[in-house]
């Protein structure tokens, strides 16, 4: 009898054991995925402080600064504009640099690319930390510093979170410049403590706004300028006084927009762009070098977002004649490119092959700011899509991929990687099956659904791909703040494109808006006179 009871007990135990393996294990795996902490390394922007608790990165103009700077620089500017000799241009550049240095005095690094006052974020990577949402822990770093130095602090923070949570590994989420210290960490420490990686609108391959001034590739072109101005004027009517009479009306804003279109359609912007480029090459380009070295050109972290292929050109431009003085900073710049950037693709492939899932999400739908030669590149206004996606092939802004290209992709079986708006081919990405794109979304805009998307990627039971969920296909669209699939029906909204008009319709619109504005002035006249009397 005892033997029978023992046999039954062993059988029941065996059944329970098998049940745990076949049913319970997947449930525990999903729970474990949700329990893995995520370290969120965001881009630049938060305040940095000196040891006295003063903010050193407040670059807002002090009261009276602009008036004083214009008064100080105007004579030398006019002299250089009329007589562009080296002496006059250098005199103007020195004046401009002296005034701008006041804004960057507290944040400027020394000649070796190091802070001079012990300033940095109010953040201790070894201190106890709490998640701010989901299971995300935000890592703050000095975004001015060499990303390799920030990676050392990230290593401390990773061990801190692992110890506090008991997790064996962490997820890493990098956004914009934040991808740079993440890649520096992976280069120095490997991925043994990393569960999954996710990159959001990455700045690792460069940001146009950083590259153009550093490499001297500033160039104003009429069409990108028109698109940029038109898109800017498409926003809400600003609720701020435009002049002393506080005339902020719909007609005023529409008049300004109509004027931009009329000037463009009459080739006025072409003429203006040529004049600005001539002035820049004669005066501002020489002055740019000196003004940059008053502040942000001394920060290795910003140098990390100069396009890799333009780095040597930028070094020659910024440090011309001063290479010996800035030798320490130059070595930091080159060292980061040599150690981190040059082997990044191979490193990520290796990490992925070893079992670390890698996801990429990139934005697009805009041209970059119209101050650089690549302003026609498809971007999120700051980062080219081909860079932030780690290798997508894209059309220029306002255009589509050629029919021949689409046909060749179809013949090669790559048609599924062509976006419905015919702007993107993700088959050339580093990770084509785990790279997503979102149309009509700017670089600096971070809707709540982006964190939710990253959380879904990190907590998926198996590696999430572009085929995992019909609700999250490879090509997505920001539709009035909602994330929806990009389809043939809504693909015309993925790019923010100004309406095309000819000269005479644009001229008619300008005069129509001018009349509306004059009417609005007269309607508001009694109220303004009454206000003036009181």
Short mmCIF file of C-alpha atoms in Angstrom, two decimals:
data_model
loop_
_atom_site.label_atom_id
_atom_site.label_comp_id
_atom_site.label_asym_id
_atom_site.label_seq_id
_atom_site.Cartn_x
_atom_site.Cartn_y
_atom_site.Cartn_z
CA UNK A 1 0.00 0.00 0.00
CA UNK A 2 2.82 2.33 0.94
CA UNK A 3 4.53 1.53 -2.35
CA UNK A 4 1.32 2.32 -4.26
CA UNK A 5 0.97 5.71 -2.49
CA UNK A 6 4.62 6.49 -3.19
CA UNK A 7 4.19 5.58 -6.87
CA UNK A 8 1.10 7.79 -7.15
CA UNK A 9 2.97 10.66 -5.44
CA UNK A 10 5.89 10.32 -7.84
CA UNK A 11 3.50 10.25 -10.80
CA UNK A 12 1.69 13.41 -9.63
CA UNK A 13 5.05 15.15 -9.05
CA UNK A 14 6.17 14.18 -12.54
CA UNK A 15 2.95 15.53 -14.08
CA UNK A 16 3.35 18.82 -12.19
CA UNK A 17 7.00 19.06 -13.28
CA UNK A 18 6.15 18.46 -16.94
CA UNK A 19 3.29 20.97 -16.72
CA UNK A 20 5.63 23.63 -15.38
CA UNK A 21 8.04 23.03 -18.23
CA UNK A 22 5.49 22.96 -21.03
CA UNK A 23 3.07 25.62 -19.76
CA UNK A 24 4.70 27.62 -17.00
CA UNK A 25 8.05 28.30 -18.66
CA UNK A 26 6.74 30.59 -21.43
CA UNK A 27 4.75 32.55 -18.84
CA UNK A 28 7.85 33.03 -16.69
CA UNK A 29 9.88 34.02 -19.77
CA UNK A 30 7.35 36.75 -20.59
CA UNK A 31 7.38 37.99 -17.00
CA UNK A 32 11.16 37.99 -17.03
CA UNK A 33 11.18 40.06 -20.23
CA UNK A 34 8.89 42.62 -18.60
CA UNK A 35 11.07 42.66 -15.49
CA UNK A 36 14.30 43.45 -17.32
CA UNK A 37 15.07 47.10 -16.49
CA UNK A 38 15.60 49.53 -19.36
CA UNK A 39 18.19 52.28 -19.19
CA UNK A 40 17.11 55.26 -21.27
CA UNK A 41 19.99 57.40 -22.57
CA UNK A 42 18.39 60.52 -24.01
CA UNK A 43 19.94 63.27 -26.12
CA UNK A 44 21.27 66.64 -25.00
CA UNK A 45 19.22 69.39 -23.47
CA UNK A 46 18.99 69.05 -19.69
CA UNK A 47 20.71 71.61 -17.49
CA UNK A 48 24.32 71.22 -16.39
CA UNK A 49 25.59 72.78 -13.17
CA UNK A 50 28.87 73.94 -11.66
CA UNK A 51 29.84 72.91 -8.10
CA UNK A 52 28.16 76.07 -6.77
CA UNK A 53 24.83 74.90 -8.16
CA UNK A 54 24.70 77.49 -10.96
CA UNK A 55 23.36 76.48 -14.36
CA UNK A 56 26.15 76.75 -16.93
CA UNK A 57 24.09 75.82 -20.00
CA UNK A 58 21.55 78.65 -20.03
CA UNK A 59 22.25 80.27 -23.39
CA UNK A 60 19.29 82.66 -23.38
CA UNK A 61 20.18 86.24 -24.20
CA UNK A 62 20.63 88.43 -21.10
CA UNK A 63 18.61 91.62 -20.99
CA UNK A 64 20.22 94.25 -23.19
CA UNK A 65 22.72 91.81 -24.69
CA UNK A 66 21.43 91.99 -28.26
CA UNK A 67 21.32 95.78 -28.35
CA UNK A 68 24.83 96.07 -26.91
CA UNK A 69 26.24 93.40 -29.27
CA UNK A 70 24.72 95.06 -32.36
CA UNK A 71 26.07 98.44 -31.27
CA UNK A 72 29.52 96.98 -30.72
CA UNK A 73 29.68 94.89 -33.93
CA UNK A 74 27.80 97.08 -36.42
CA UNK A 75 30.65 99.49 -37.32
CA UNK A 76 33.11 96.67 -38.03
CA UNK A 77 30.39 94.70 -39.86
CA UNK A 78 29.61 97.58 -42.21
CA UNK A 79 33.30 98.24 -42.76
CA UNK A 80 33.92 94.58 -43.65
CA UNK A 81 30.81 94.40 -45.83
CA UNK A 82 31.90 97.40 -47.88
CA UNK A 83 35.63 96.66 -47.93
CA UNK A 84 36.16 92.90 -47.45
CA UNK A 85 39.88 92.91 -46.71
CA UNK A 86 41.35 90.28 -44.41
CA UNK A 87 42.03 92.95 -41.82
CA UNK A 88 38.46 94.24 -41.80
CA UNK A 89 36.91 90.76 -41.76
CA UNK A 90 39.16 89.64 -38.87
CA UNK A 91 38.29 92.79 -36.94
CA UNK A 92 34.59 92.01 -37.33
CA UNK A 93 35.15 88.33 -36.44
CA UNK A 94 37.01 89.30 -33.27
CA UNK A 95 34.20 91.64 -32.22
CA UNK A 96 31.53 89.01 -32.87
CA UNK A 97 33.48 86.29 -31.03
CA UNK A 98 34.08 88.56 -28.06
CA UNK A 99 30.36 89.22 -27.69
CA UNK A 100 29.27 85.60 -28.15
CA UNK A 101 31.90 84.38 -25.69
CA UNK A 102 29.81 85.99 -22.94
CA UNK A 103 27.03 83.47 -23.63
CA UNK A 104 29.32 80.42 -23.50
CA UNK A 105 31.78 81.59 -20.85
CA UNK A 106 30.48 79.24 -18.13
CA UNK A 107 30.04 76.20 -20.40
CA UNK A 108 33.21 76.43 -22.49
CA UNK A 109 35.76 73.59 -22.23
CA UNK A 110 39.51 74.05 -22.18
CA UNK A 111 41.81 73.44 -25.14
CA UNK A 112 41.90 69.70 -24.35
CA UNK A 113 38.12 69.32 -24.42
CA UNK A 114 37.67 69.17 -20.63
CA UNK A 115 35.43 71.25 -18.33
CA UNK A 116 37.31 73.88 -16.39
CA UNK A 117 34.99 74.22 -13.40
CA UNK A 118 33.87 70.68 -12.55
CA UNK A 119 30.44 71.29 -14.10
CA UNK A 120 28.11 68.49 -15.16
CA UNK A 121 24.62 67.04 -14.59
CA UNK A 122 23.04 66.87 -11.14
CA UNK A 123 23.17 63.10 -11.38
CA UNK A 124 25.14 60.40 -9.58
CA UNK A 125 25.25 57.11 -11.54
CA UNK A 126 26.03 55.20 -8.33
CA UNK A 127 23.14 56.67 -6.32
CA UNK A 128 19.84 54.81 -5.76
CA UNK A 129 17.50 55.28 -8.74
CA UNK A 130 13.82 54.74 -9.43
CA UNK A 131 12.09 54.10 -12.78
CA UNK A 132 10.16 57.05 -14.16
CA UNK A 133 7.70 54.95 -16.24
CA UNK A 134 7.31 51.33 -17.23
CA UNK A 135 10.61 49.89 -16.03
CA UNK A 136 12.72 52.70 -17.54
CA UNK A 137 15.61 54.33 -15.68
CA UNK A 138 16.93 57.58 -17.14
CA UNK A 139 20.69 57.99 -17.41
CA UNK A 140 21.96 61.57 -17.47
CA UNK A 141 25.40 62.54 -18.63
CA UNK A 142 27.39 65.63 -19.58
CA UNK A 143 26.46 65.88 -23.25
CA UNK A 144 29.43 68.16 -23.87
CA UNK A 145 31.95 65.45 -22.98
CA UNK A 146 33.61 62.76 -25.07
CA UNK A 147 31.01 59.94 -25.33
CA UNK A 148 33.72 57.48 -24.21
CA UNK A 149 33.88 59.29 -20.86
CA UNK A 150 30.08 59.19 -20.58
CA UNK A 151 30.28 55.45 -21.32
CA UNK A 152 32.35 54.96 -18.17
CA UNK A 153 29.55 56.57 -16.14
CA UNK A 154 26.99 54.46 -18.00
CA UNK A 155 28.87 51.31 -16.98
CA UNK A 156 28.58 52.38 -13.33
CA UNK A 157 24.87 53.07 -13.74
CA UNK A 158 24.23 49.71 -15.40
CA UNK A 159 25.86 47.85 -12.51
CA UNK A 160 23.94 50.03 -10.06
CA UNK A 161 20.57 49.16 -11.64
CA UNK A 162 21.47 45.47 -11.93
CA UNK A 163 22.38 45.34 -8.26
CA UNK A 164 19.26 47.24 -7.18
CA UNK A 165 16.83 45.15 -9.25
CA UNK A 166 18.58 41.79 -9.15
CA UNK A 167 18.46 41.66 -12.94
CA UNK A 168 21.24 39.87 -14.74
CA UNK A 169 20.95 42.14 -17.79
CA UNK A 170 19.47 45.47 -18.82
CA UNK A 171 17.92 46.87 -22.00
CA UNK A 172 19.56 49.94 -23.53
CA UNK A 173 17.46 52.61 -25.23
CA UNK A 174 19.41 55.42 -26.92
CA UNK A 175 17.84 58.54 -28.40
CA UNK A 176 19.56 61.13 -30.61
CA UNK A 177 22.99 61.98 -29.10
CA UNK A 178 22.30 59.35 -26.43
CA UNK A 179 23.16 56.64 -28.98
CA UNK A 180 26.78 57.90 -28.94
CA UNK A 181 27.56 56.92 -25.29
CA UNK A 182 25.61 53.68 -25.79
CA UNK A 183 27.83 52.74 -28.73
CA UNK A 184 30.92 53.83 -26.79
CA UNK A 185 29.82 51.58 -23.92
CA UNK A 186 29.33 48.59 -26.23
CA UNK A 187 32.74 49.21 -27.77
CA UNK A 188 34.52 49.33 -24.41
CA UNK A 189 32.54 46.80 -22.35
CA UNK A 190 30.77 44.54 -24.82
CA UNK A 191 27.15 43.36 -24.50
CA UNK A 192 27.41 40.71 -21.79
CA UNK A 193 25.12 42.75 -19.52
CA UNK A 194 22.74 43.80 -22.31
CA UNK A 195 19.46 42.06 -23.10
CA UNK A 196 18.14 44.15 -26.01
CA UNK A 197 19.08 47.38 -27.83
CA UNK A 198 16.78 50.00 -29.30
CA UNK A 199 17.82 53.19 -31.12
CA UNK A 200 15.37 56.06 -31.53
CA UNK A 201 16.05 58.83 -34.13
CA UNK A 202 19.75 58.16 -33.72
CA UNK A 203 22.32 60.94 -33.98
CA UNK A 204 25.22 58.49 -34.06
CA UNK A 205 25.93 58.96 -37.78
CA UNK A 206 25.58 62.71 -37.46
CA UNK A 207 23.16 65.62 -37.12
CA UNK A 208 22.92 68.15 -39.95
CA UNK A 209 22.80 71.13 -37.60
CA UNK A 210 26.08 70.07 -36.02
CA UNK A 211 27.84 69.10 -39.23
CA UNK A 212 27.15 72.20 -41.33
CA UNK A 213 28.82 74.87 -39.16
CA UNK A 214 31.71 72.60 -38.09
CA UNK A 215 32.60 71.55 -41.62
CA UNK A 216 31.87 74.98 -43.10
CA UNK A 217 29.21 73.47 -45.39
CA UNK A 218 26.74 76.30 -44.91
CA UNK A 219 24.82 77.14 -48.04
CA UNK A 220 21.44 78.82 -48.51
CA UNK A 221 19.25 77.47 -51.32
CA UNK A 222 15.97 79.00 -52.39
CA UNK A 223 13.72 75.92 -52.52
CA UNK A 224 14.71 74.44 -49.12
CA UNK A 225 14.42 77.95 -47.64
CA UNK A 226 10.95 78.36 -49.10
CA UNK A 227 9.85 74.93 -47.84
CA UNK A 228 11.24 75.65 -44.39
CA UNK A 229 9.58 79.08 -44.14
CA UNK A 230 6.29 77.80 -45.50
CA UNK A 231 6.23 74.89 -43.04
CA UNK A 232 7.16 77.22 -40.19
CA UNK A 233 4.33 79.58 -41.09
CA UNK A 234 1.87 76.68 -41.25
CA UNK A 235 1.87 76.50 -37.45
CA UNK A 236 -0.60 78.03 -35.04
CA UNK A 237 -0.96 81.80 -34.88
CA UNK A 238 1.59 82.87 -32.23
CA UNK A 239 0.05 84.38 -29.13
CA UNK A 240 2.82 86.94 -28.64
CA UNK A 241 3.04 90.65 -29.46
CA UNK A 242 4.69 91.27 -32.84
CA UNK A 243 5.08 95.03 -32.34
CA UNK A 244 4.31 97.73 -29.83
CA UNK A 245 0.67 97.85 -30.97
CA UNK A 246 0.23 94.13 -30.14
CA UNK A 247 -1.28 93.38 -33.55
CA UNK A 248 -1.38 89.60 -33.58
CA UNK A 249 -4.04 88.67 -36.08
CA UNK A 250 -4.80 85.91 -38.52
CA UNK A 251 -4.44 88.31 -41.48
CA UNK A 252 -0.95 89.35 -40.35
CA UNK A 253 0.28 85.77 -40.26
CA UNK A 254 -1.36 84.84 -43.56
CA UNK A 255 0.11 87.96 -45.16
CA UNK A 256 3.59 86.91 -44.11
CA UNK A 257 3.02 83.45 -45.52
CA UNK A 258 1.71 84.85 -48.81
CA UNK A 259 4.71 87.16 -49.05
CA UNK A 260 7.11 84.22 -48.74
CA UNK A 261 5.32 82.37 -51.53
CA UNK A 262 5.19 85.41 -53.80
CA UNK A 263 8.88 86.13 -53.31
CA UNK A 264 9.77 82.52 -54.03
CA UNK A 265 7.60 82.23 -57.15
CA UNK A 266 9.11 85.46 -58.51
CA UNK A 267 12.64 84.11 -57.97
CA UNK A 268 13.15 86.66 -55.21
CA UNK A 269 14.44 83.95 -52.87
CA UNK A 270 16.95 82.84 -55.52
CA UNK A 271 18.38 86.35 -55.61
CA UNK A 272 18.31 86.62 -51.82
CA UNK A 273 20.03 83.23 -51.43
CA UNK A 274 22.82 84.25 -53.81
CA UNK A 275 23.34 87.48 -51.87
CA UNK A 276 23.40 85.68 -48.51
CA UNK A 277 25.87 83.05 -49.80
CA UNK A 278 28.15 85.77 -51.15
CA UNK A 279 28.04 87.61 -47.82
CA UNK A 280 28.64 84.39 -45.89
CA UNK A 281 31.68 83.41 -47.95
CA UNK A 282 33.18 86.90 -47.68
CA UNK A 283 32.48 87.59 -44.00
CA UNK A 284 30.67 85.01 -41.94
CA UNK A 285 32.68 81.94 -42.91
CA UNK A 286 35.92 83.44 -41.54
CA UNK A 287 34.02 84.68 -38.48
CA UNK A 288 32.34 81.30 -37.90
CA UNK A 289 35.61 79.61 -36.90
CA UNK A 290 36.36 82.14 -34.19
CA UNK A 291 32.82 82.24 -32.81
CA UNK A 292 32.58 78.44 -32.57
CA UNK A 293 35.75 78.25 -30.50
CA UNK A 294 34.16 80.53 -27.91
CA UNK A 295 32.00 77.60 -26.83
CA UNK A 296 30.46 74.62 -28.57
CA UNK A 297 33.43 73.72 -30.79
CA UNK A 298 35.31 72.91 -27.57
CA UNK A 299 32.78 70.18 -26.69
CA UNK A 300 33.75 66.65 -27.88
CA UNK A 301 30.14 65.52 -27.45
CA UNK A 302 28.96 67.84 -30.21
CA UNK A 303 31.89 66.84 -32.41
CA UNK A 304 30.60 63.26 -32.12
CA UNK A 305 27.59 64.33 -34.23
CA UNK A 306 29.59 65.76 -37.12
CA UNK A 307 29.23 63.43 -40.11
CA UNK A 308 32.03 60.88 -39.89
CA UNK A 309 33.07 61.49 -43.49
CA UNK A 310 33.36 65.24 -42.83
CA UNK A 311 35.32 65.08 -39.59
CA UNK A 312 38.76 65.76 -41.04
CA UNK A 313 37.37 68.61 -43.15
CA UNK A 314 35.77 70.06 -40.01
CA UNK A 315 39.00 69.75 -38.01
CA UNK A 316 40.89 71.60 -40.75
CA UNK A 317 38.23 74.31 -40.91
CA UNK A 318 37.78 74.93 -37.18
CA UNK A 319 41.38 74.56 -35.99
CA UNK A 320 43.23 76.01 -38.97
CA UNK A 321 46.55 77.40 -37.71
CA UNK A 322 45.79 76.31 -34.12
CA UNK A 323 46.29 72.54 -34.39
CA UNK A 324 49.06 72.49 -31.78
CA UNK A 325 47.09 74.50 -29.23
CA UNK A 326 44.05 72.21 -29.54
CA UNK A 327 45.98 68.95 -29.98
CA UNK A 328 44.30 67.33 -26.95
CA UNK A 329 40.79 68.12 -28.19
CA UNK A 330 41.62 67.02 -31.73
CA UNK A 331 42.88 63.66 -30.43
CA UNK A 332 39.59 63.17 -28.53
CA UNK A 333 37.64 63.84 -31.74
CA UNK A 334 39.75 61.49 -33.84
CA UNK A 335 39.95 58.88 -31.07
CA UNK A 336 36.17 58.63 -30.81
CA UNK A 337 35.82 58.19 -34.58
CA UNK A 338 38.64 55.67 -34.70
CA UNK A 339 37.60 53.57 -31.69
CA UNK A 340 33.79 53.81 -31.74
CA UNK A 341 32.45 54.91 -35.11
CA UNK A 342 34.72 53.11 -37.55
CA UNK A 343 33.79 49.60 -36.38
CA UNK A 344 30.22 50.26 -35.24
CA UNK A 345 28.40 48.29 -37.95
CA UNK A 346 30.56 45.20 -37.46
CA UNK A 347 30.15 45.45 -33.69
CA UNK A 348 26.36 45.64 -33.91
CA UNK A 349 26.23 42.68 -36.30
CA UNK A 350 28.39 40.68 -33.89
CA UNK A 351 26.26 41.61 -30.88
CA UNK A 352 23.11 40.70 -32.76
CA UNK A 353 24.57 37.35 -33.86
CA UNK A 354 25.37 36.59 -30.22
CA UNK A 355 21.69 36.93 -29.26
CA UNK A 356 21.11 40.61 -28.49
CA UNK A 357 18.05 41.86 -30.39
CA UNK A 358 18.59 45.25 -32.04
CA UNK A 359 15.76 47.57 -33.08
CA UNK A 360 15.85 50.93 -34.87
CA UNK A 361 13.12 53.53 -35.21
CA UNK A 362 13.72 56.58 -37.43
CA UNK A 363 11.58 59.61 -38.28
CA UNK A 364 11.20 61.51 -41.54
CA UNK A 365 8.93 63.80 -43.53
CA UNK A 366 10.94 67.03 -43.53
CA UNK A 367 13.93 68.72 -45.10
CA UNK A 368 16.71 69.90 -42.81
CA UNK A 369 17.14 73.57 -41.89
CA UNK A 370 18.01 75.45 -45.10
CA UNK A 371 21.54 76.39 -44.07
CA UNK A 372 23.51 73.46 -45.41
CA UNK A 373 24.28 71.77 -48.70
CA UNK A 374 22.31 68.64 -47.79
CA UNK A 375 19.04 70.46 -47.14
CA UNK A 376 17.30 68.37 -49.81
CA UNK A 377 17.93 65.15 -47.90
CA UNK A 378 14.88 63.39 -46.47
CA UNK A 379 15.09 63.89 -42.72
CA UNK A 380 13.29 64.66 -39.48
CA UNK A 381 14.66 68.24 -39.76
CA UNK A 382 17.83 67.33 -37.83
CA UNK A 383 19.01 63.83 -38.80
CA UNK A 384 19.07 62.42 -42.32
CA UNK A 385 16.88 59.33 -42.52
CA UNK A 386 19.70 57.39 -44.18
CA UNK A 387 21.80 58.03 -41.05
CA UNK A 388 19.21 57.59 -38.29
CA UNK A 389 17.99 54.31 -39.85
CA UNK A 390 21.53 52.94 -40.16
CA UNK A 391 21.55 52.76 -43.93
CA UNK A 392 18.15 53.22 -45.62
CA UNK A 393 18.15 54.37 -49.23
CA UNK A 394 15.92 57.43 -49.56
CA UNK A 395 14.59 59.84 -52.13
CA UNK A 396 15.32 63.52 -51.80
CA UNK A 397 12.78 65.64 -49.96
CA UNK A 398 9.80 66.37 -52.20
CA UNK A 399 10.69 63.59 -54.64
CA UNK A 400 10.23 59.81 -54.81
CA UNK A 401 12.48 56.90 -55.65
CA UNK A 402 12.79 56.53 -59.46
CA UNK A 403 10.52 54.05 -61.22
CA UNK A 404 13.61 52.16 -62.41
CA UNK A 405 14.77 51.73 -58.82
CA UNK A 406 11.37 50.44 -57.70
CA UNK A 407 11.27 48.00 -60.61
CA UNK A 408 14.77 46.69 -59.83
CA UNK A 409 13.83 46.21 -56.16
CA UNK A 410 10.75 44.22 -57.19
CA UNK A 411 12.79 42.06 -59.57
CA UNK A 412 15.23 41.28 -56.76
CA UNK A 413 12.48 40.42 -54.27
CA UNK A 414 12.98 43.58 -52.20
CA UNK A 415 9.62 45.17 -52.93
CA UNK A 416 8.38 44.59 -49.36
CA UNK A 417 11.06 47.00 -48.13
CA UNK A 418 9.81 49.88 -50.30
CA UNK A 419 7.59 52.29 -48.36
CA UNK A 420 4.04 52.96 -49.64
CA UNK A 421 5.01 56.59 -50.32
CA UNK A 422 7.96 55.36 -52.47
CA UNK A 423 10.44 57.39 -50.43
CA UNK A 424 12.36 54.68 -48.58
CA UNK A 425 14.08 51.36 -49.21
CA UNK A 426 14.90 49.69 -45.89
CA UNK A 427 16.51 46.64 -47.50
CA UNK A 428 19.85 48.49 -47.32
CA UNK A 429 19.57 49.07 -43.55
CA UNK A 430 21.89 47.34 -41.12
CA UNK A 431 18.86 45.56 -39.63
CA UNK A 432 16.20 45.64 -42.35
CA UNK A 433 13.77 43.36 -40.50
CA UNK A 434 13.84 45.32 -37.23
CA UNK A 435 13.96 48.89 -38.53
CA UNK A 436 10.80 51.00 -38.43
CA UNK A 437 10.15 54.46 -39.87
CA UNK A 438 7.57 57.08 -38.91
CA UNK A 439 6.51 59.71 -41.42
CA UNK A 440 5.48 63.30 -40.58
CA UNK A 441 7.32 63.36 -37.24
CA UNK A 442 10.00 65.88 -36.33
CA UNK A 443 13.21 65.03 -34.50
CA UNK A 444 12.45 66.92 -31.30
CA UNK A 445 8.86 65.69 -30.99
CA UNK A 446 8.60 62.67 -28.68
CA UNK A 447 4.98 61.44 -28.42
CA UNK A 448 4.13 59.03 -25.61
CA UNK A 449 3.64 56.25 -28.12
CA UNK A 450 7.42 56.15 -28.79
CA UNK A 451 8.21 55.01 -25.25
CA UNK A 452 5.32 52.55 -25.50
CA UNK A 453 6.72 51.21 -28.78
CA UNK A 454 10.16 50.72 -27.22
CA UNK A 455 8.57 49.00 -24.21
CA UNK A 456 6.75 46.62 -26.54
CA UNK A 457 10.03 45.83 -28.30
CA UNK A 458 11.78 45.12 -25.01
CA UNK A 459 9.02 42.97 -23.52
CA UNK A 460 8.19 40.82 -26.55
CA UNK A 461 8.51 37.09 -25.80
CA UNK A 462 10.54 36.59 -28.96
CA UNK A 463 12.53 39.02 -31.06
CA UNK A 464 10.15 41.66 -32.44
CA UNK A 465 10.36 42.26 -36.19
CA UNK A 466 8.46 44.36 -38.70
CA UNK A 467 6.26 41.30 -39.34
CA UNK A 468 5.43 40.56 -35.69
CA UNK A 469 2.30 42.70 -35.39
CA UNK A 470 0.06 44.07 -38.19
CA UNK A 471 -0.53 47.14 -36.01
CA UNK A 472 3.21 47.95 -36.14
CA UNK A 473 4.43 47.31 -39.68
CA UNK A 474 7.76 48.62 -40.94
CA UNK A 475 6.30 51.88 -42.27
CA UNK A 476 4.29 54.02 -39.88
CA UNK A 477 2.75 57.49 -39.85
CA UNK A 478 2.28 60.14 -37.20
CA UNK A 479 -1.35 61.00 -37.86
CA UNK A 480 -2.26 64.01 -35.68
CA UNK A 481 -0.42 62.53 -32.70
CA UNK A 482 -1.52 58.95 -33.32
CA UNK A 483 0.71 56.15 -34.57
CA UNK A 484 -0.92 54.37 -37.52
CA UNK A 485 0.34 52.14 -40.35
CA UNK A 486 1.44 53.99 -43.48
CA UNK A 487 -0.77 52.83 -46.34
CA UNK A 488 -1.54 53.68 -49.94
CA UNK A 489 -4.53 55.68 -48.66
CA UNK A 490 -2.62 57.97 -46.26
CA UNK A 491 0.86 57.95 -47.82
CA UNK A 492 0.44 61.50 -49.15
CA UNK A 493 0.66 62.77 -45.55
CA UNK A 494 4.10 61.32 -44.74
CA UNK A 495 5.94 64.41 -46.04
CA UNK A 496 5.15 67.94 -44.92
CA UNK A 497 5.21 69.65 -48.29
CA UNK A 498 4.15 73.21 -49.07
CA UNK A 499 1.48 73.69 -51.68
CA UNK A 500 2.89 74.32 -55.16
CA UNK A 501 1.68 77.49 -56.82
CA UNK A 502 2.70 79.60 -59.79
CA UNK A 503 3.76 83.24 -59.68
CA UNK A 504 0.39 84.84 -60.49
CA UNK A 505 -1.66 82.73 -58.01
CA UNK A 506 0.96 83.51 -55.36
CA UNK A 507 0.82 87.22 -56.20
CA UNK A 508 -2.98 87.17 -56.07
CA UNK A 509 -2.87 85.45 -52.66
CA UNK A 510 -0.43 88.09 -51.39
CA UNK A 511 -2.67 91.02 -52.36
CA UNK A 512 -5.74 89.22 -51.00
CA UNK A 513 -4.05 88.76 -47.65
CA UNK A 514 -2.70 92.33 -47.73
CA UNK A 515 -6.23 93.68 -48.10
CA UNK A 516 -7.44 91.41 -45.29
CA UNK A 517 -4.65 92.66 -43.07
CA UNK A 518 -5.46 96.33 -43.77
CA UNK A 519 -9.13 95.66 -42.96
CA UNK A 520 -8.09 94.01 -39.70
CA UNK A 521 -5.99 97.06 -38.81
CA UNK A 522 -8.94 99.37 -39.32
CA UNK A 523 -11.28 97.09 -37.35
CA UNK A 524 -8.89 97.12 -34.42
CA UNK A 525 -8.25 100.90 -34.62
CA UNK A 526 -11.01 102.05 -32.20
CA UNK A 527 -9.91 99.54 -29.56
CA UNK A 528 -6.26 100.53 -29.90
CA UNK A 529 -7.08 104.26 -29.69
CA UNK A 530 -9.18 103.63 -26.60
CA UNK A 531 -6.34 101.67 -25.02
CA UNK A 532 -3.86 104.44 -25.88
CA UNK A 533 -6.05 107.14 -24.21
CA UNK A 534 -6.44 105.10 -21.03
#
